[in-house]
Structures are given as structure tokens and as C-alpha cells.
Amino acid sequence: MDILQEILSGLKHNMLRTILTGLSVSWGIFILIVLLGAGNGLKNGVSSNFSQRATNTVQMWSGTSSLPYQGLKSGRALDFSDKQLTNVDQNLSEASDETGIIDKQSTISWQNEYGSYSVKGVDPYYSTIFNLKFDNDGGRFINEMDLKENSKVIVLDKKIADVLFKSKTSIGEYVRVGEVEFKVVGVNSKKERWGDGSAYIPFTTAQIIFNPDRKFKSIAMEVNGLKTKEANDAFNDKLKKSMSKSLRFDPNDTQALWIWNSQRQYIQTMKIFAGITLFVTIIGIFTLIAGIVGVSNIMLVSVKERTREIGIRKAIGARPGSILLSVIIESILITTIFGYIGMVFGVGLTELVNFVMVQSAASNPSDTGMSVFKDPTVQLSYVFVSTGILIFSGIIAGYMPARRAVKIKPIEAMREE
Amino acid sequence: MITLKNINKTYYTEATSLHVLKGIDLQIDKGEYVAIMGASGSGKSTLLNILGILDNYDLGDYYLNNKLIRDLSEKQAAAYRNEMIGFVFQSFNLINFKNALENVALPLYYKQISRKKRNIIAMEYLDKMGLRDWAFHLPNEMSGGQKQRVAIARAIISQPQILLADEPTGALDSVTTVDVMKVISDLNTSGLTTIVVTHEKSVADEARSIIHLKDGLIERIEKRAF
């Protein structure tokens, strides 16, 4: 306690120097946290955008052939059927949980409320592939039993439920899709990026009601074990070849089949963000180094300035160890207190930005949760390690010149001005 | 108490060396009052610094209370300076951001004495020096004489056996010089071995023996009768 009072009286006397030393520590930590937070915010924003669907999914759409193939003319409209679903299931080992998607624009009505919406006939896997979200009171998605029994059940996006039912509960109610009644079994609360929302009915039911020719335009699936861009490219080629054989179009035809491989996009984007993270980290490290240099420099000057005082203290009986200890404790005090201040301001700013973003999203009903910047917070372990590094360098920076000063003979130290 | 045998000291610079003390033999007994005089460069301050273990010597032996100083570790030397020797310098060497009380109490801090107790003791010593009312003033608010009396209080607060004073009146006017030398003489009278380096005859005349240094050697020792 006595040593602390002794140190504090010195720091109080050199208030400006103490504050300047401290500010270089605070600023270093503050900037580091803000930079890392910005990097994390970008990364989280993009990752969150990918969460609109599972990252290991592939969806394909049939198009129109643009090249003649095996005696068939170009300009043929291509459609999927159960044959292609089976083909994917049996020939592409990486693919699983495939679902055909039948998409019809229909009027959905309940009592006097109605609207025109996309009604999709899908398998239960669709919910996993597209990350649909069901709140506690949100019911369920289509299940295997619905498929088997061709049930007339429907799942509504929240946007549709809000339009038709306002604040009333929709689950258990019956809505009309065209002229057919469907029982609402679930409400998907995931915010969709585009459009007015969709409704989902069992694939088998959709085939019967909307699709007598049993043709559809899209198939989605999960893919497994494709860790690299190359592996995903190879899978896309394999899928295209398989479809070209099954639907009979030229494998080089760019208009016949459209494939969206989210895993490939994810890997590519994450590579870019790994680069950005690396860049931000490097800037952060240099900021930290600048902080270290600042602290070291000021500590060096501070001890140098005090050489005469150290000489006087030695002349009246201070042991070298006690002088070293007081310089080290002084360094620890300055770097810890100001490091903590920088840390609080840095974390405070990132949390504030995050809070404002969350509040703004919550108060804006049209917000889809899509953003290139999200949750710009920093892992506390990074913050503590960085502060620790600065504190440690402050100690070293104080210790080295202090060690030199205590080694000088008292009479020489007292002559220093 | 103090025995010096053939003490030599040379200062080295990059280009030259300066042999300042060229074999000092000296014996100073407990309670003595010694003045060291000599021209500039004669080695008087160097000798005092060696006596105070503020500087080391190259050759010879220095015994303080029969202990060979060369053998002391830095930690032991610090303890000797703290407990056995009190210093008074021409330029006072007070810590400028500490008030008079804190400056006087500082040696006791290094003796691990509590703040409360050392402040009480320091106040007593300031009182003895007639500076009670100046206890909470910073050195730059005080006159030269006051500063030197604070320095003397600091030098004796540890109740040392030896008081070393290097030109203690060098920065003082003639009236203040008399005051300060009176304080030093009184301390010697109370039993404190006192060694004063000075170039002022009037100051040296207070001592019972005067060592005259010339070119790093003792030219003569003048014993004075009172």
C-alpha cells in the first residue's frame, strides 16, 4: 500500500506525462478493438446472409435448350419430373435430401382477406435446406405423413399470415388456395429477402392439384463432403452431365440448366473475408506495435528524466530492487488502468453500434435481416490478450531503462539533468 | 571508524584518463569533525563520494566500522547508506515534487517504517531545524538556507553515524552559511562524526582537523585546538 502511495505521488506530479503514456495505451487498444470489430461485423454480415439457406445446398432450375442435341432441336422447354429426382438420388452420392419444387402463383384467401402468393409444393427437406424458422407457437412444416396421405395442409410465411389473419392465430384455420381448402399447420417466421412470401404444401398434393403433367422447374438438395471450390465445381459438372443425359440436352448448353451451389459461393466469399480478416488483423497488429512503441518511448523518457531522482533515492538508501519494483508497478498501473479504459471504450463502441443496428432492425418491419455489416463485436479473449501484450511491453519498456539507471553509481545518476 | 589505505581513483574518458586520488591513507575516529579542503580538481569531492559509498575506488582498502567496503553488494551498500551515512549536498538534492516533510521522511520509507510513523518523526526533525511551518511546502517555495536545513534533516533522520557534507554552504549567502554551519556543528557536538568538504576557510575552521588535499594526495593534516 505504501509503495502504491509513493508511486501515485510521482504519477500525480507528472500528470501530463502519465496521461500521455496512458493515452497511447488506450488509443492502441481502442483502435485495435474497433478494427477487429469492423472486420468481424463484415464477416458476420456476410455469414448471416448465407444463413438464408444452409450453406451446403444446391438448387437447379431447368431452362430452355439453346443447342440442338441428338437430333432434337434447340429452343425446347425443359422440365424436371420424378425421373430426375430419382436420378439425383441414385447417381450423385454427394447429394441427399432432395426435393422437387413446384411453384405456382395462386390466390390464397381467408374469410374476406386474400392475396396472390407463390404456393410451393415441396418435400419436408425444404425446411432444412432453406432454414425455415418456426417459433414456439409457429406450428410445424410439411412432414412425411402429409406426403404419404396427400394431405391438404399448408404452411404460410409470416408475411402472408399477417395479411390474412392480422393478429389472429392462423394455425388450425382453413385457407383457400384457388378453390381448394387447406388447413394451416405452420407459420414460417424467417424473414424472406424478396417478395410477399410463400406458402408450402406437400409435394404430392401439389402434383395432384396443380400439376397433372407432373412436371416442375426446380430441384433443391443438400450436398455433403464438398469442402473446396474445386470439389463443388466437379459436383456441378457431374450434376449437369447427369441432367444432360436424363433431359437430353447438350452438356455445353449454357441455357438448359441453371445451378446455384451455395457451398461454392460460401467458400469463395469466406476466402475473400479471410483475406479481409487477415488485413484487419495485420493493421491491428501494427496498431498494437505503434502502441507498444509509444508506451516504450514514453517509459524510456520517463525513466531517463528520473535518473537524478533515482540517484538521490539510492544515496539515501534505496535498494536497486525497490527502485526497479516501483518502476515496474508504475508501468503496470499506467498500462492496466489506461488499457482498461481503451478496452471499455472500444468494446463499448462496438456494442453500441451493434445495439443501434439491432434496435433499428427490430423497429423496421420491412427489415429482412440482410446486411453486409452485423454484430461488430470482438471476442473478449482477443481484447484481453492485446491489453496483456501492451501491459507486458509497458513493463519491459519501463524495466530496461530502470535497470540501467539503478546500475549507474548514485553520484553519476545525481549529476544527470 | 573510517580507515582508508592507499585509496586510488581514476576517471576514464574515451580519450584520456584522470588519476584523481593517488593513494590516500586516512584514519577518522568516531565523533570527529573533519574538513577536507583543496583546490578544484584536488579530489576532495571524489574522496567524500568514496567515503559515502556513492562512488567506488580502483585500488586500496576502505574499512567502515571494520567492514571492507569493496566486499559490499549493491544491496548492502544501500543499507549502509541508509543506516550509517547521512549526506548533505551543495545543490541540496531534494526531490522537487515532494514537500519538505516527504523529503525528510524518505529515508525512513526505505527502512519500511509506516507512513504515519515516519511523518511524525520527520515533523520532529523539521521542528528541530525550525521548519515546522514549512513542512508542506515544496522545495521551490523555499529559500536556499531552508532547503539545506531540510536536506540536513533528511540526512540525520535515520540517526546515522557519519554526516558527509559536500560544500554544504556553496549555494548559500553568508548569513545563512553561519546558520547552517551552526546546525552541523551542533550535530557533531551531539556525537555525530562529521566530514565536510569545502573550499571556504571559515567553514573549515569549524572542524577540529582540516585535511588539505593537493593533486590527489593528502598534503597535510591540520589539527585544530578549541
XYZ file of C-alpha atoms in Angstrom:
643
model
C 0.000 0.000 0.000
C 2.828 2.328 0.963
C 4.621 1.638 -2.311
C 1.410 2.457 -4.206
C 1.075 5.787 -2.423
C 4.718 6.518 -3.179
C 4.185 5.700 -6.878
C 0.915 7.626 -7.082
C 2.555 10.761 -5.681
C 5.117 10.562 -8.520
C 2.428 9.956 -11.135
C 0.370 12.834 -9.768
C 3.363 15.123 -10.065
C 3.893 14.049 -13.679
C 0.216 14.144 -14.574
C 0.670 15.201 -18.203
C 3.300 12.559 -18.894
C 1.172 9.933 -17.171
C -1.877 10.866 -19.229
C 0.105 10.905 -22.479
C 1.590 7.495 -21.739
C -1.810 6.195 -20.797
C -3.490 7.657 -23.871
C -1.115 5.833 -26.191
C -2.120 2.590 -24.468
C -5.839 3.421 -24.501
C -5.745 4.518 -28.121
C -3.881 1.388 -29.231
C -6.391 -0.913 -27.555
C -9.371 1.182 -28.679
C -8.344 1.199 -32.345
C -7.475 -2.484 -32.255
C -10.904 -3.394 -30.888
C -12.704 -1.130 -33.351
C -10.740 -2.596 -36.270
C -11.296 -6.171 -35.196
C -14.944 -5.327 -34.548
C -15.314 -3.862 -38.046
C -13.716 -6.978 -39.555
C -15.998 -9.214 -37.517
C -19.008 -7.084 -38.449
C -18.306 -7.571 -42.162
C -17.709 -11.274 -41.702
C -20.820 -11.760 -39.577
C -22.916 -9.747 -42.037
C -21.935 -11.913 -44.967
C -22.196 -15.149 -42.962
C -25.650 -14.119 -41.847
C -26.700 -13.555 -45.449
C -25.695 -17.111 -46.192
C -27.861 -18.293 -43.347
C -30.864 -17.592 -45.585
C -30.267 -21.157 -46.614
C -27.987 -23.961 -45.430
C -24.504 -23.435 -46.814
C -24.250 -26.968 -48.222
C -27.119 -26.789 -50.691
C -27.512 -26.945 -54.421
C -30.573 -25.802 -56.298
C -31.088 -26.222 -60.015
C -33.616 -24.869 -62.444
C -34.426 -26.283 -65.829
C -34.309 -23.798 -68.710
C -34.653 -23.898 -72.481
C -32.160 -25.702 -74.707
C -30.103 -23.362 -76.862
C -28.189 -26.036 -78.791
C -29.511 -28.923 -80.917
C -28.705 -32.284 -79.415
C -29.031 -35.838 -80.678
C -31.483 -34.849 -83.396
C -33.515 -32.624 -81.053
C -33.941 -29.006 -81.983
C -32.838 -26.110 -79.841
C -35.473 -23.996 -78.072
C -37.052 -26.920 -76.247
C -38.508 -26.073 -72.822
C -37.010 -28.487 -70.345
C -38.822 -29.662 -67.229
C -37.949 -31.952 -64.385
C -40.010 -34.920 -63.383
C -39.751 -37.655 -60.747
C -37.209 -39.293 -63.059
C -34.634 -36.519 -62.429
C -35.265 -36.628 -58.679
C -34.572 -40.371 -58.724
C -31.578 -39.788 -60.983
C -30.027 -37.355 -58.483
C -30.785 -39.662 -55.591
C -29.233 -42.705 -57.203
C -26.337 -41.338 -59.263
C -24.935 -38.497 -57.164
C -23.638 -39.916 -53.909
C -22.783 -36.441 -52.554
C -26.434 -35.352 -52.795
C -29.058 -36.094 -50.168
C -32.477 -34.904 -49.047
C -33.562 -33.800 -52.499
C -36.840 -32.031 -53.012
C -38.615 -31.077 -56.174
C -40.158 -27.619 -56.053
C -43.437 -26.970 -57.774
C -44.106 -23.253 -57.773
C -47.500 -21.805 -58.720
C -48.815 -18.316 -58.206
C -52.230 -18.670 -56.591
C -54.742 -16.656 -54.663
C -54.857 -17.553 -51.007
C -57.861 -16.352 -49.060
C -59.301 -16.495 -45.563
C -62.699 -15.054 -44.888
C -62.587 -11.633 -46.611
C -58.852 -11.378 -46.789
C -56.899 -12.612 -49.799
C -53.718 -12.157 -51.782
C -51.745 -13.614 -54.643
C -48.797 -15.639 -53.449
C -46.280 -18.215 -54.542
C -47.504 -21.657 -53.458
C -44.756 -24.235 -53.425
C -45.161 -27.965 -53.443
C -42.188 -29.298 -51.525
C -40.810 -32.202 -49.503
C -40.070 -31.908 -45.749
C -36.354 -31.404 -46.567
C -37.163 -27.985 -47.987
C -37.371 -26.576 -44.468
C -33.811 -27.648 -43.657
C -32.369 -26.574 -46.982
C -33.878 -23.087 -46.769
C -33.544 -22.693 -42.993
C -37.235 -22.046 -42.379
C -37.943 -20.940 -38.853
C -40.799 -21.948 -36.601
C -41.407 -20.131 -33.342
C -42.805 -21.940 -30.313
C -46.358 -21.204 -31.364
C -45.497 -21.429 -35.064
C -46.650 -25.000 -35.639
C -44.711 -27.271 -37.955
C -43.582 -27.814 -41.520
C -44.776 -30.444 -44.022
C -43.940 -33.961 -42.831
C -43.650 -37.451 -44.370
C -47.187 -38.335 -43.322
C -48.524 -35.325 -45.238
C -46.689 -36.544 -48.321
C -47.895 -40.095 -47.936
C -51.528 -39.117 -47.409
C -51.525 -36.240 -49.905
C -52.796 -34.086 -47.053
C -54.277 -30.720 -47.753
C -52.167 -28.888 -45.220
C -50.364 -25.628 -45.770
C -47.526 -23.699 -44.132
C -47.626 -19.928 -44.535
C -44.836 -17.410 -44.406
C -45.462 -14.939 -41.594
C -45.949 -12.122 -44.110
C -48.957 -13.986 -45.574
C -50.336 -14.948 -42.148
C -50.122 -11.294 -41.078
C -52.051 -10.175 -44.165
C -54.757 -12.822 -43.935
C -55.149 -13.245 -40.195
C -53.819 -9.924 -38.900
C -53.160 -10.578 -35.219
C -55.341 -13.692 -35.016
C -53.928 -17.193 -34.726
C -53.769 -18.874 -38.113
C -52.771 -22.380 -37.087
C -55.693 -24.779 -37.275
C -57.654 -22.431 -39.552
C -58.535 -23.294 -43.163
C -57.478 -21.124 -46.064
C -58.428 -21.421 -49.699
C -55.781 -21.868 -52.365
C -57.722 -21.224 -55.504
C -60.807 -23.312 -54.838
C -59.193 -25.889 -52.562
C -59.216 -25.644 -48.783
C -56.013 -26.262 -46.865
C -55.512 -26.471 -43.131
C -52.804 -24.167 -41.815
C -50.323 -26.276 -39.822
C -47.401 -23.886 -39.514
C -46.143 -20.319 -39.879
C -42.592 -19.736 -41.065
C -41.202 -16.710 -39.255
C -37.989 -16.460 -41.259
C -37.814 -13.078 -42.966
C -37.627 -13.576 -46.695
C -35.354 -11.442 -48.767
C -37.743 -10.752 -51.595
C -41.424 -10.811 -52.407
C -44.585 -11.098 -50.376
C -43.799 -14.533 -49.010
C -44.638 -18.098 -49.982
C -46.932 -20.859 -48.859
C -45.876 -24.508 -48.762
C -47.962 -27.599 -49.397
C -46.928 -31.256 -49.664
C -45.178 -32.047 -52.952
C -47.507 -34.966 -53.632
C -50.595 -32.835 -53.035
C -49.229 -30.159 -55.375
C -48.609 -32.758 -58.081
C -52.254 -33.814 -57.917
C -53.841 -30.385 -57.649
C -51.612 -28.085 -59.712
C -49.500 -30.395 -61.781
C -51.367 -33.084 -63.644
C -48.463 -33.459 -66.107
C -46.132 -33.972 -63.083
C -43.534 -31.545 -64.431
C -41.695 -28.979 -62.349
C -38.927 -26.452 -62.770
C -36.654 -26.760 -59.773
C -34.907 -29.315 -57.571
C -33.015 -28.470 -54.379
C -30.756 -30.764 -52.400
C -28.136 -30.886 -49.712
C -24.585 -31.854 -50.646
C -22.098 -33.433 -48.302
C -18.335 -33.662 -48.123
C -17.616 -30.912 -50.661
C -15.070 -28.818 -48.792
C -13.327 -26.995 -51.612
C -14.304 -24.828 -54.543
C -12.809 -27.448 -56.883
C -14.866 -30.248 -55.340
C -18.010 -28.151 -55.764
C -17.142 -27.308 -59.380
C -16.636 -31.018 -60.045
C -20.004 -31.787 -58.445
C -21.724 -29.105 -60.556
C -20.218 -30.674 -63.720
C -21.288 -34.119 -62.666
C -24.811 -32.886 -61.920
C -25.039 -31.119 -65.245
C -23.815 -34.177 -67.156
C -26.273 -36.390 -65.350
C -29.141 -33.993 -66.137
C -27.989 -33.592 -69.738
C -28.234 -37.347 -70.177
C -31.570 -37.554 -68.417
C -33.209 -34.497 -70.039
C -31.289 -34.907 -73.313
C -29.537 -31.589 -73.825
C -26.004 -30.721 -74.885
C -23.713 -30.722 -71.797
C -22.189 -27.493 -73.170
C -25.591 -25.797 -73.358
C -25.476 -22.831 -71.013
C -29.232 -22.132 -71.153
C -30.585 -25.589 -70.435
C -29.791 -25.843 -66.765
C -29.046 -23.309 -64.038
C -27.221 -24.436 -60.950
C -26.824 -22.444 -57.738
C -24.253 -24.035 -55.437
C -24.332 -22.163 -52.113
C -21.374 -24.079 -50.748
C -19.224 -22.877 -53.642
C -20.359 -19.281 -53.120
C -19.824 -19.601 -49.404
C -16.276 -20.926 -49.818
C -15.426 -18.162 -52.281
C -16.885 -15.411 -50.128
C -15.280 -16.749 -46.989
C -11.934 -16.738 -48.805
C -12.397 -13.048 -49.541
C -13.335 -12.431 -45.927
C -10.431 -14.484 -44.661
C -8.306 -12.009 -46.669
C -10.133 -9.041 -45.139
C -9.770 -10.540 -41.658
C -6.067 -11.064 -42.270
C -5.762 -7.466 -43.478
C -7.620 -6.124 -40.453
C -5.526 -8.317 -38.158
C -2.314 -7.033 -39.722
C -3.483 -3.435 -39.304
C -4.458 -4.311 -35.736
C -1.033 -5.796 -35.040
C 0.659 -2.702 -36.446
C -1.614 -0.520 -34.311
C -0.581 -2.599 -31.325
C 3.070 -2.232 -32.292
C 2.570 1.537 -32.606
C 1.068 1.472 -29.112
C 3.998 -0.573 -27.827
C 6.485 1.836 -29.386
C 4.572 4.789 -27.897
C 4.483 3.283 -24.434
C 8.110 2.166 -24.638
C 9.230 5.576 -25.797
C 7.409 7.450 -23.073
C 8.522 4.998 -20.378
C 12.089 5.343 -21.650
C 11.935 9.128 -21.475
C 10.154 8.958 -18.152
C 12.859 6.827 -16.527
C 15.612 8.819 -18.206
C 14.099 12.015 -16.794
C 14.100 10.445 -13.372
C 17.698 9.265 -13.352
C 18.693 12.076 -10.998
C 15.792 11.275 -8.694
C 16.845 7.618 -8.757
C 20.373 8.729 -7.828
C 19.051 10.739 -4.865
C 16.927 7.814 -3.729
C 19.921 5.498 -3.952
C 22.046 7.974 -1.969
C 19.575 7.914 0.891
C 19.375 4.154 0.936
C 17.001 2.871 -1.747
C 17.900 -0.650 -2.791
C 18.092 -1.327 -6.547
C 15.281 -3.859 -6.210
C 12.911 -1.370 -4.604
C 13.543 1.183 -7.370
C 13.003 -1.444 -10.075
C 9.863 -2.640 -8.361
C 8.405 0.855 -8.176
C 9.114 1.488 -11.902
C 7.535 -1.847 -12.835
C 4.458 -1.253 -10.672
C 4.162 2.227 -12.157
C 4.236 0.739 -15.685
C 1.675 -1.876 -14.727
C -0.575 0.762 -13.155
C -0.490 3.064 -16.179
C -0.897 0.358 -18.813
C -3.542 -1.557 -16.872
C -5.719 1.417 -15.995
C -5.468 3.086 -19.402
C -5.565 -0.258 -21.227
C -8.803 -0.980 -19.391
C -10.173 2.438 -20.343
C -9.313 1.786 -24.013
C -10.871 -1.650 -23.727
C -14.087 -0.306 -22.196
C -14.411 2.417 -24.845
C -13.571 0.015 -27.694
C -15.940 -2.716 -26.542
C -18.498 -0.048 -25.629
C -18.394 1.425 -29.139
C -18.726 -1.940 -30.882
C -21.572 -2.934 -28.536
C -23.251 0.430 -29.105
C -23.071 0.043 -32.885
C -24.432 -3.473 -32.516
C -27.230 -2.258 -30.229
C -28.218 0.517 -32.646
C -28.254 -1.944 -35.547
C -30.359 -4.471 -33.636
C -32.792 -1.766 -32.474
C -33.077 -0.323 -35.954
C -33.750 -3.785 -37.413
C -36.340 -4.511 -34.718
C -38.199 -1.253 -35.295
C -38.251 -1.690 -39.066
C -40.797 -4.337 -40.090
C -39.541 -4.432 -43.653
C -36.049 -5.330 -42.462
C -35.074 -8.736 -43.739
C -32.055 -9.146 -41.502
C -29.886 -8.810 -44.593
C -26.824 -6.640 -44.121
C -23.185 -6.569 -45.076
C -22.389 -5.499 -41.517
C -23.671 -7.308 -38.461
C -22.688 -7.829 -34.822
C -19.376 -5.899 -34.970
C -18.255 -7.210 -31.591
C -14.921 -8.703 -30.666
C -14.125 -11.849 -28.750
C -13.078 -10.758 -25.274
C -10.112 -13.146 -25.339
C -8.565 -11.063 -28.182
C -9.146 -7.908 -26.160
C -7.537 -9.327 -23.021
C -4.576 -10.758 -24.922
C -3.944 -7.425 -26.701
C -4.212 -5.493 -23.439
C -1.912 -8.053 -21.834
C 0.654 -7.579 -24.602
C 0.581 -3.795 -24.109
C 0.889 -4.137 -20.347
C 3.787 -6.546 -20.762
C 5.559 -4.255 -23.225
C 4.976 -1.320 -20.879
C 6.649 -3.298 -18.122
C 9.596 -4.239 -20.314
C 9.820 -0.663 -21.590
C 9.987 0.621 -18.037
C 12.185 -2.157 -16.725
C 15.014 -1.853 -19.250
C 15.948 1.821 -18.660
C 15.220 1.483 -14.928
C 17.641 -1.430 -14.767
C 20.238 0.719 -16.476
C 19.517 3.636 -14.137
C 19.865 1.587 -10.959
C 23.168 0.197 -12.198
C 24.661 3.673 -12.511
C 26.605 4.780 -9.467
C 24.439 7.116 -7.324
C 26.820 10.028 -7.743
C 26.698 9.738 -11.554
C 22.925 9.413 -11.526
C 22.621 12.554 -9.389
C 24.661 14.509 -11.936
C 22.111 13.736 -14.700
C 19.873 16.621 -15.635
C 35.663 4.149 12.463
C 36.918 5.064 8.985
C 40.178 3.684 7.683
C 41.462 4.394 4.189
C 44.571 2.640 2.939
C 46.191 3.689 -0.309
C 42.889 4.696 -1.969
C 43.262 5.370 -5.694
C 40.665 6.574 -8.132
C 40.999 7.231 -11.835
C 38.298 8.600 -14.124
C 38.389 7.312 -17.654
C 37.032 9.023 -20.710
C 37.188 7.729 -24.286
C 40.407 9.551 -24.986
C 42.048 10.209 -21.646
C 42.219 9.140 -18.052
C 42.428 11.305 -14.953
C 44.107 9.922 -11.838
C 42.214 11.882 -9.169
C 43.182 10.122 -5.944
C 46.700 8.823 -5.851
C 46.952 6.874 -2.621
C 45.001 8.294 0.269
C 45.739 6.957 3.739
C 43.422 8.257 6.399
C 42.001 7.400 9.768
C 38.900 9.154 11.133
C 37.587 8.226 14.555
C 34.047 8.279 15.874
C 32.750 11.735 16.740
C 35.462 13.606 14.845
C 34.743 16.780 12.904
C 36.896 16.830 9.788
C 37.039 19.359 6.986
C 38.566 18.473 3.630
C 39.975 21.384 1.705
C 41.797 21.765 -1.536
C 41.788 23.467 -4.887
C 39.367 22.477 -7.615
C 40.344 19.092 -9.018
C 42.325 18.151 -5.929
C 39.992 15.176 -5.392
C 38.108 16.336 -2.288
C 34.587 15.603 -3.616
C 35.748 12.289 -5.058
C 37.119 11.336 -1.667
C 33.836 12.280 0.011
C 31.836 10.254 -2.540
C 34.004 7.221 -1.868
C 33.575 7.707 1.886
C 29.798 7.835 1.304
C 29.824 4.697 -0.896
C 28.321 6.807 -3.670
C 31.278 6.000 -5.893
C 33.742 3.133 -5.995
C 37.538 3.176 -5.822
C 40.030 1.389 -8.019
C 42.774 0.451 -5.625
C 43.332 0.321 -1.885
C 41.098 -0.585 1.015
C 38.291 1.299 2.713
C 37.075 -0.013 6.042
C 33.948 1.383 7.638
C 33.463 0.062 11.156
C 35.974 -2.640 10.250
C 33.933 -3.757 7.255
C 35.735 -3.751 3.908
C 33.514 -1.669 1.639
C 34.796 -3.278 -1.558
C 33.090 -6.513 -0.487
C 29.635 -4.965 -0.120
C 26.924 -5.936 -2.562
C 24.811 -3.124 -4.020
C 22.022 -4.076 -1.620
C 24.377 -3.964 1.391
C 25.821 -0.667 0.210
C 22.277 0.750 0.061
C 21.671 -0.431 3.621
C 24.926 1.211 4.773
C 23.973 4.482 3.100
C 20.549 4.317 4.657
C 21.565 3.452 8.200
C 25.099 4.716 8.713
C 25.620 7.720 6.462
C 23.786 10.976 6.013
C 24.504 13.221 3.032
C 24.261 16.949 2.566
C 24.987 18.289 -0.913
C 25.743 21.726 -2.261
C 22.736 21.538 -4.589
C 20.503 20.130 -1.799
C 19.344 17.188 -3.961
C 15.799 17.331 -2.688
C 13.068 15.644 -4.734
C 11.256 18.591 -6.210
C 7.749 17.125 -6.329
C 7.806 16.117 -2.681
C 7.177 18.619 0.090
C 9.668 19.193 2.910
C 8.022 16.623 5.166
C 8.018 13.929 2.452
C 11.635 14.663 1.545
C 12.756 14.358 5.147
C 10.715 11.183 5.680
C 12.033 9.447 2.539
C 14.980 7.562 4.145
C 12.511 6.050 6.609
C 10.383 4.804 3.692
C 13.343 2.663 2.675
C 13.534 1.397 6.262
C 9.980 0.075 5.880
C 8.620 2.455 8.523
C 4.919 3.198 8.163
C 3.845 6.454 6.577
C 2.143 7.698 9.722
C 5.161 6.988 11.937
C 7.709 8.408 9.534
C 5.696 11.589 9.088
C 5.613 12.075 12.862
C 9.388 11.566 13.077
C 10.023 13.808 10.055
C 7.956 16.558 11.614
C 10.093 16.339 14.778
C 13.258 16.763 12.717
C 11.796 19.654 10.771
C 10.861 21.189 14.089
C 14.458 20.841 15.265
C 15.513 22.690 12.116
C 12.934 25.393 12.775
C 10.924 24.431 9.700
C 7.687 23.073 11.163
C 5.694 25.744 9.359
C 7.342 24.818 6.081
C 6.588 21.112 6.275
C 4.080 21.134 3.452
C 5.957 23.456 1.132
C 7.699 22.222 -1.981
C 11.460 22.853 -2.324
C 10.919 25.508 -4.986
C 8.892 27.524 -2.481
C 11.781 27.659 -0.020
C 14.979 29.671 0.327
C 18.455 28.109 -0.088
C 19.014 28.030 3.672
C 15.663 26.394 4.284
C 16.324 23.809 1.588
C 19.698 22.982 3.101
C 18.158 22.564 6.544
C 15.555 20.221 5.012
C 18.461 18.295 3.439
C 20.215 18.130 6.821
C 17.028 16.881 8.481
C 16.774 14.209 5.802
C 20.427 13.292 6.313
C 20.079 12.724 10.035
C 16.581 11.268 10.294
C 17.975 7.728 10.071
C 20.268 8.556 13.000
C 23.423 7.806 11.013
C 26.900 7.521 12.494
C 28.503 9.778 9.899
C 27.396 13.030 8.291
C 29.034 13.789 4.945
C 28.584 17.289 3.606
C 29.838 18.338 0.189
C 30.135 22.131 0.004
C 27.043 22.494 2.215
C 27.221 26.273 2.105
C 28.301 26.615 -1.520
C 24.895 27.852 -2.613
C 24.146 29.983 0.437
C 24.719 33.583 1.412
C 27.000 34.487 4.290
C 24.246 34.875 6.901
C 22.632 31.557 6.006
C 26.056 29.917 5.914
C 26.542 30.745 9.565
C 23.104 29.275 10.425
C 23.717 26.050 8.522
C 27.235 25.575 9.929
C 25.809 26.090 13.399
C 23.384 23.243 12.799
C 26.195 20.984 11.522
C 28.466 21.880 14.440
C 25.670 21.131 16.910
C 25.147 17.742 15.312
C 28.836 16.985 15.711
C 28.696 18.116 19.301
C 25.899 15.611 19.858
C 28.308 12.832 18.751
C 27.837 12.600 15.011
C 31.056 12.013 13.078
C 31.136 14.877 10.594
C 33.136 15.268 7.411
C 32.716 18.459 5.427
C 34.217 19.191 2.027
C 34.635 22.897 1.497
C 36.806 25.458 -0.127
C 35.746 28.132 2.344
C 38.217 28.718 5.140
C 35.516 29.998 7.507
C 33.564 26.774 7.101
C 36.639 24.574 7.536
C 37.547 26.482 10.680
C 34.533 24.926 12.421
C 36.240 21.500 12.186
C 38.734 20.038 14.628
C 41.028 18.843 11.881
C 41.455 20.024 8.337
C 42.775 17.688 5.650
C 44.486 19.582 2.862
C 44.409 17.737 -0.463
C 46.654 18.566 -3.377
C 46.758 16.749 -6.677
C 45.093 13.661 -5.279
C 47.291 13.318 -2.243
C 46.998 14.465 1.371
C 49.333 17.412 1.573
C 48.927 17.861 5.317
C 46.502 17.408 8.165
C 45.966 20.430 10.291
C 44.844 19.661 13.829
C 42.967 22.490 15.475
C 42.598 23.188 19.136
C 39.367 24.641 20.624
